[in-house]
Coordinates of C-alpha atoms and ligand atoms in Angstrom, one line a residue:
X1 CA -5.0 23.3 -11.1
X2 CA -6.6 20.6 -8.9
X3 CA -6.3 16.8 -9.6
X4 CA -10.0 15.7 -9.8
X5 CA -9.0 12.5 -8.5
X6 CA -8.4 14.0 -5.0
X7 CA -12.0 15.1 -4.9
X8 CA -15.0 12.9 -3.1
X9 CA -18.2 13.1 -4.9
X10 CA -19.4 15.6 -2.2
X11 CA -16.2 17.9 -2.7
X12 CA -17.1 17.9 -6.7
X13 CA -20.7 18.6 -6.1
X14 CA -19.7 21.6 -4.0
X15 CA -17.6 22.6 -6.6
X16 CA -20.5 22.5 -9.3
X17 CA -22.6 24.4 -6.8
X18 CA -19.9 27.1 -6.6
X19 CA -20.1 27.2 -10.3
X20 CA -23.7 27.8 -10.3
X21 CA -24.1 24.3 -12.2
X22 CA -26.2 21.4 -11.2
X23 CA -24.6 19.3 -8.6
X24 CA -25.5 16.0 -10.4
X25 CA -22.7 16.8 -13.1
X26 CA -20.3 15.6 -10.5
X27 CA -21.7 11.9 -10.8
X28 CA -21.7 12.3 -14.6
X29 CA -17.9 13.2 -14.4
X30 CA -16.9 10.7 -12.1
X31 CA -19.0 8.0 -14.2
X32 CA -16.7 8.9 -17.0
X33 CA -13.6 8.8 -15.1
X34 CA -14.1 5.5 -13.4
X35 CA -15.0 4.1 -16.8
X36 CA -11.6 5.1 -18.0
X37 CA -12.6 8.2 -20.1
X38 CA -9.7 10.5 -19.0
X39 CA -10.4 13.6 -21.1
X40 CA -13.2 16.1 -20.1
X41 CA -13.6 16.8 -23.9
X42 CA -14.7 13.1 -24.4
X43 CA -17.4 13.5 -21.8
X44 CA -20.2 13.8 -24.6
X45 CA -23.2 14.5 -22.2
X46 CA -21.4 17.2 -20.4
X47 CA -22.3 20.6 -22.2
X48 CA -19.0 22.3 -24.0
X49 CA -19.4 25.0 -21.4
X50 CA -19.0 23.1 -18.6
X51 CA -16.4 21.0 -20.0
X52 CA -14.2 24.4 -20.4
X53 CA -14.7 25.2 -16.8
X54 CA -13.5 21.6 -15.9
X55 CA -10.3 22.0 -18.1
X56 CA -9.6 25.4 -16.5
X57 CA -9.9 24.1 -13.1
X58 CA -8.8 20.4 -13.1
X59 CA -6.4 17.8 -14.5
X60 CA -7.2 14.0 -14.4
X61 CA -3.9 12.9 -12.8
X62 CA -3.4 9.5 -14.2
X63 CA 0.4 8.5 -14.3
X64 CA 2.3 7.4 -17.4
X65 CA 3.3 3.7 -17.5
X66 CA 7.2 4.0 -18.0
X67 CA 8.1 0.3 -17.8
X68 CA 6.4 -3.0 -17.1
X69 CA 8.0 -6.1 -15.8
X70 CA 6.5 -9.5 -15.8
X71 CA 7.7 -12.4 -13.7
X72 CA 8.4 -15.5 -15.3
X73 CA 5.3 -17.4 -14.1
X74 CA 3.5 -14.5 -15.3
X75 CA 1.6 -13.9 -12.1
X76 CA 3.3 -11.0 -10.7
X77 CA 3.8 -7.6 -12.8
X78 CA 5.5 -4.5 -11.7
X79 CA 4.6 -1.2 -13.1
X80 CA 6.9 1.7 -13.1
X81 CA 4.4 4.8 -13.0
X82 CA 5.3 8.4 -13.6
X83 CA 3.1 11.4 -12.3
X84 CA 3.1 14.6 -14.3
X85 CA 5.5 16.2 -11.4
X86 CA 8.3 13.5 -12.8
X87 CA 8.1 11.4 -9.5
X88 CA 8.2 7.8 -10.0
X89 CA 6.8 5.0 -8.3
X90 CA 6.0 1.3 -8.2
X91 CA 2.8 -0.7 -8.0
X92 CA 2.4 -4.4 -8.5
X93 CA 0.0 -6.8 -9.3
X94 CA -0.5 -10.4 -8.2
X95 CA -2.8 -12.8 -10.2
X96 CA -4.5 -15.0 -7.9
X97 CA -7.4 -17.7 -8.6
X98 CA -9.9 -15.0 -7.0
X99 CA -8.8 -12.2 -9.3
X100 CA -6.1 -9.4 -9.0
X101 CA -4.6 -8.0 -6.1
X102 CA -2.8 -4.6 -6.4
X103 CA 0.1 -3.6 -4.3
X104 CA 0.3 0.2 -3.9
X105 CA 2.7 2.9 -3.1
X106 CA 1.6 5.5 -0.7
X107 CA 4.8 7.7 -0.5
X108 CA 7.5 8.5 -2.8
X109 CA 10.3 6.9 -1.0
X110 CA 10.0 6.4 2.9
X111 CA 11.5 7.9 5.9
X112 CA 10.9 5.0 8.2
X113 CA 14.6 3.6 7.7
X114 CA 14.0 0.0 7.9
X115 CA 17.3 -1.7 7.5
X116 CA 16.3 -4.2 5.0
X117 CA 14.3 -2.1 2.8
X118 CA 15.1 -0.5 -0.4
X119 CA 12.3 2.1 -0.4
X120 CA 13.8 4.1 2.4
X121 CA 17.5 4.3 1.2
X122 CA 17.0 7.9 -0.3
X123 CA 14.5 9.0 2.0
X124 CA 11.0 10.3 1.5
X125 CA 10.3 12.8 -1.6
X126 CA 6.8 13.3 -0.8
X127 CA 3.3 12.1 0.3
X128 CA 1.1 10.6 -2.4
X129 CA -2.1 12.4 -2.4
X130 CA -5.5 10.2 -2.2
X131 CA -5.8 10.7 -5.9
X132 CA -2.4 9.7 -6.9
X133 CA -2.8 6.5 -5.0
X134 CA -6.2 5.8 -6.7
X135 CA -4.6 6.5 -10.0
X136 CA -2.0 3.7 -9.6
X137 CA -5.2 1.4 -9.8
X138 CA -6.9 3.2 -12.6
X139 CA -3.6 3.3 -14.6
X140 CA -3.1 -0.5 -14.1
X141 CA -6.6 -1.6 -14.6
X142 CA -6.7 0.1 -18.1
X143 CA -3.8 -2.0 -19.0
X144 CA -5.0 -5.4 -17.7
X145 CA -8.4 -4.6 -19.0
X146 CA -10.3 -6.1 -15.9
X147 CA -11.2 -4.8 -12.5
X148 CA -8.7 -5.0 -9.3
X149 CA -10.6 -7.1 -6.7
X150 CA -8.0 -6.6 -3.5
X151 CA -5.9 -3.7 -2.5
X152 CA -2.8 -3.8 -0.3
X153 CA -1.2 -0.8 0.7
X154 CA 2.2 -2.5 1.0
X155 CA 4.3 -0.7 -1.6
X156 CA 6.9 2.1 -1.1
X157 CA 6.0 4.3 1.7
X158 CA 4.7 4.2 5.3
X159 CA 0.8 4.4 4.9
X160 CA 0.4 5.5 8.5
X161 CA 3.0 8.5 7.9
X162 CA 0.7 9.9 5.4
X163 CA -2.5 9.2 7.3
X164 CA -5.1 11.7 6.1
X165 CA -4.6 11.0 2.4
X166 CA -4.4 7.2 2.7
X167 CA -7.9 7.4 5.0
X168 CA -9.4 9.7 2.3
X169 CA -8.1 7.1 -0.3
X170 CA -9.7 4.3 1.5
X171 CA -13.1 6.1 1.7
X172 CA -13.0 6.9 -2.0
X173 CA -11.9 3.4 -3.4
X174 CA -14.6 2.1 -1.1
X175 CA -17.3 4.3 -2.4
X176 CA -20.0 3.1 -4.9
X177 CA -19.3 6.1 -7.3
X178 CA -15.7 5.1 -7.4
X179 CA -14.4 1.7 -7.6
X180 CA -16.5 0.1 -5.1
X181 CA -13.7 -2.2 -3.4
X182 CA -14.9 -3.2 0.2
X183 CA -12.7 -2.4 3.0
X184 CA -12.5 -6.2 3.9
X185 CA -10.7 -6.3 0.6
X186 CA -8.0 -3.7 1.6
X187 CA -5.0 -4.5 3.6
X188 CA -2.9 -1.7 5.3
X189 CA 0.5 -2.7 6.4
X190 CA 2.5 -0.5 8.7
X191 CA 5.7 -0.7 10.7
X192 CA 3.8 0.2 13.6
X193 CA 2.8 3.9 14.3
X194 CA 0.9 3.2 17.5
X195 CA -1.1 6.3 18.0
X196 CA -2.1 6.0 14.3
X197 CA -3.4 2.5 14.7
X198 CA -5.6 3.7 17.7
X199 CA -7.1 6.4 15.3
X200 CA -8.0 3.4 12.9
X201 CA -9.4 1.4 15.5
X202 CA -11.5 4.0 16.8
X203 CA -13.0 4.6 13.4
X204 CA -14.0 1.1 13.4
X205 CA -12.8 0.6 9.7
X206 CA -13.0 -3.0 8.5
X207 CA -9.8 -3.2 6.6
X208 CA -7.2 -5.9 7.3
X209 CA -4.3 -4.4 9.5
X210 CA -0.7 -6.0 8.9
X211 CA 2.0 -5.3 11.3
X212 CA 5.5 -5.5 10.0
X213 CA 6.9 -7.1 13.2
X214 CA 10.2 -8.7 11.9
X215 CA 11.4 -9.3 15.5
X216 CA 10.0 -10.1 18.9
X217 CA 12.1 -8.3 21.3
X218 CA 12.9 -4.6 21.4
X219 CA 16.8 -5.0 21.3
X220 CA 16.5 -6.9 17.9
X221 CA 13.7 -4.6 16.6
X222 CA 15.7 -1.6 17.3
X223 CA 18.5 -2.9 15.2
X224 CA 16.5 -3.4 12.1
X225 CA 13.5 -1.0 12.5
X226 CA 14.2 2.5 13.8
X227 CA 10.6 3.0 14.4
X228 CA 11.2 0.8 17.6
X229 CA 12.9 3.6 19.3
X230 CA 9.7 5.3 19.5
X231 CA 7.2 2.5 20.4
X232 CA 8.1 -0.5 22.3
X233 CA 6.8 -3.9 21.2
X234 CA 4.6 -4.1 24.2
X235 CA 2.8 -0.9 23.2
X236 CA 2.6 -2.2 19.7
X237 CA 1.0 -5.5 20.5
X238 CA -1.3 -3.8 23.2
X239 CA -2.4 -1.6 20.5
X240 CA -3.2 -4.6 18.2
X241 CA -5.3 -6.1 21.0
X242 CA -7.1 -2.8 20.9
X243 CA -7.6 -2.9 17.3
X244 CA -9.0 -6.4 17.4
X245 CA -11.3 -5.6 20.4
X246 CA -12.7 -2.5 18.5
X247 CA -13.2 -4.2 15.1
X248 CA -13.2 -8.0 15.5
X249 CA -10.6 -8.3 12.7
X250 CA -7.7 -10.7 12.9
X251 CA -4.2 -9.1 12.4
X252 CA -1.7 -10.0 10.1
X253 CA 2.1 -10.0 11.4
X254 CA 4.6 -9.7 8.8
X255 CA 7.8 -11.5 9.8
X256 CA 10.7 -11.1 7.2
X257 CA 13.2 -13.9 7.8
X258 CA 16.7 -12.7 7.9
X259 CA 19.6 -15.2 8.2
X260 CA 21.1 -15.6 11.6
X261 CA 19.8 -12.2 12.5
X262 CA 16.0 -13.0 13.4
X263 CA 15.5 -16.8 12.2
X264 CA 16.9 -18.9 15.1
X265 CA 14.8 -21.4 16.8
X266 CA 14.8 -19.1 20.1
X267 CA 13.2 -16.3 18.0
X268 CA 10.5 -18.4 17.0
X269 CA 9.6 -19.5 20.6
X270 CA 9.9 -15.7 21.8
X271 CA 7.7 -14.7 18.7
X272 CA 5.1 -17.5 19.7
X273 CA 5.0 -16.4 23.3
X274 CA 4.7 -12.8 22.3
X275 CA 1.7 -13.5 20.0
X276 CA -0.1 -15.9 22.3
X277 CA -3.7 -14.9 22.9
X278 CA -3.8 -12.4 20.0
X279 CA -6.1 -13.0 17.3
X280 CA -3.6 -13.2 14.5
X281 CA -1.9 -14.8 11.7
X282 CA 1.9 -14.8 10.6
X283 CA 3.3 -14.3 7.2
X284 CA 6.8 -15.7 7.1
X285 CA 8.7 -13.8 4.2
X286 CA 12.4 -14.8 3.2
X287 CA 13.9 -11.5 3.1
X288 CA 14.6 -10.0 -0.1
X289 CA 18.3 -9.2 -0.4
X290 CA 18.6 -5.3 -1.6
X291 CA 21.7 -4.5 -3.3
X292 CA 24.6 -3.2 -0.8
X293 CA 22.8 -4.6 2.4
X294 CA 24.2 -7.1 4.3
X295 CA 21.1 -9.1 5.0
X296 CA 21.0 -12.6 3.6
X297 CA 17.8 -14.9 3.2
X298 CA 17.2 -17.5 5.7
X299 CA 17.7 -21.0 4.4
X300 CA 14.7 -23.2 3.3
X301 CA 15.5 -25.6 6.3
X302 CA 15.5 -22.7 8.9
X303 CA 12.3 -21.4 7.5
X304 CA 10.5 -24.8 8.0
X305 CA 11.8 -25.1 11.4
X306 CA 10.7 -21.5 12.5
X307 CA 7.2 -22.3 10.8
X308 CA 6.9 -25.6 12.7
X309 CA 7.8 -24.0 16.2
X310 CA 5.1 -21.3 15.6
X311 CA 2.7 -24.2 14.7
X312 CA 3.4 -26.3 17.7
X313 CA 2.6 -23.1 19.8
X314 CA -0.7 -22.8 18.0
X315 CA 0.3 -19.7 16.1
X316 CA -1.2 -19.8 12.7
X317 CA 1.3 -18.9 10.0
X318 CA 2.0 -19.1 6.3
X319 CA 5.5 -19.1 4.4
X320 CA 4.6 -16.5 1.9
X321 CA 5.2 -17.6 -1.6
X322 CA 8.0 -15.3 -3.1
X323 CA 6.4 -13.9 -6.0
X324 CA 8.2 -11.7 -8.4
X325 CA 11.8 -11.9 -6.8
X326 CA 12.9 -12.2 -10.5
X327 CA 11.5 -8.7 -11.3
X328 CA 12.8 -6.9 -8.2
X329 CA 9.1 -6.7 -6.8
X330 CA 10.2 -6.3 -3.1
X331 CA 9.3 -2.9 -2.0
X332 CA 10.9 -0.3 -3.5
X333 CA 13.8 -2.1 -5.4
X334 CA 12.6 -1.4 -8.9
X335 CA 12.2 2.6 -8.2
X336 CA 15.7 2.4 -6.7
X337 CA 17.3 0.7 -9.7
X338 CA 15.5 3.1 -11.9
X339 CA 16.8 6.1 -10.0
X340 CA 20.3 4.6 -9.8
X341 CA 20.3 4.6 -13.6
X342 CA 18.9 8.1 -14.2
X343 CA 20.9 9.5 -11.2
X344 CA 18.0 11.6 -9.8
X345 CA 16.1 11.1 -6.5
X346 CA 12.8 11.8 -8.2
X347 CA 13.4 9.4 -11.1
X348 CA 12.9 11.6 -13.8
Ligands
SAH1 N1 5.8 0.9 5.5 C1 4.7 -0.6 5.4 C2 4.4 -0.8 4.2 C3 5.5 -1.1 3.1 S1 6.6 -2.2 3.3 C4 5.2 -1.6 6.4 O1 6.2 -1.2 6.9 O2 4.5 -2.4 6.7 C5 5.8 -3.6 3.0 C6 6.4 -5.0 3.6 O3 7.4 -5.2 2.9 C7 6.7 -4.7 4.9 O4 6.3 -6.0 5.8 C8 8.2 -4.7 4.9 O5 8.8 -5.0 6.2 C9 8.6 -5.7 3.8 N2 9.6 -5.6 3.3 C10 10.3 -4.5 2.8 N3 11.7 -4.8 2.4 C11 11.7 -6.0 2.1 C12 12.6 -6.9 1.7 N4 13.9 -6.7 1.4 N5 12.5 -8.3 2.0 C13 11.4 -8.7 2.5 N6 10.2 -7.9 3.1 C14 10.7 -6.7 2.9

């Protein structure tokens, strides 16, 4: 059985053709699904014989909502979702004045091994398919009763380590038969898999690219992000420049501030020198302490000093509001807690 959410309109049309049925049925079925009708038998303008075929060939892979946590200010909500294979993932919504933004997981777990991140502690279980990523949005939209306007691929997992499924997801979520979310409303965050960044640059996508940098020299970055053993900071910055040349898009650099590791004045100066001349914005994020890791959040004072140094060098930056720390909203923290309680890597 296939998850119908993994299909593009073209693919579903081909399936109908194969069944000797009219191709326009594909659009009818998707119209139902994207209006939250998730049972083929409720699709009243589809003949019963076709519904039967659909039921035999497909399932509609919407995950079950296992738990919902709301932050005290009610602006951040975290959903623990379970797919029918028993895998549990996290999805977070953030309410802004312009609407809802959703932070999606792209893998169950992660294999990148960043030292400060909870998602990677138990390794990677599997890549999510394009339909599973999409279903995170559908499941949440049904609960909140409104459309999501912005998508960030910044939940558990490394999107560029699941390249084909993530690109397919972006193309589907972007399509007018689906959720019609514009590429400029989609942000993809990566720890920096250089050849894959080149591929998206060459596709001339209009998404926003966010790079998790967290250190401005290789020695320090290697200590906290194993991916640095593969690609140097120079290679990373060069490919970012290439990305901007190809797409005219400004790049976001994420920099999590870790007390006395990467938050000193000299680190800020080094970062400024590194980013001088790139079209970019820096997000400074006080690191979220993950249980049993040793990293501590920078002090408020050192964050202000760090930000001011960047300003002095003309590097645009914002200190990101910490949304949802009271509900463990940082990457992978909730799933991890859930797994610890249930004692199984899948979380079932
Ligand atoms: N793998 C992708 C996307 C997932 S991580 C990436 O690396 O970008 C999303 C963001 O959260 C990254 O910038 C990551 O570095 C950051 N992050 C992960 N754990 C964190 C923590 N404990 N505190 C602060 N930021 C964290």
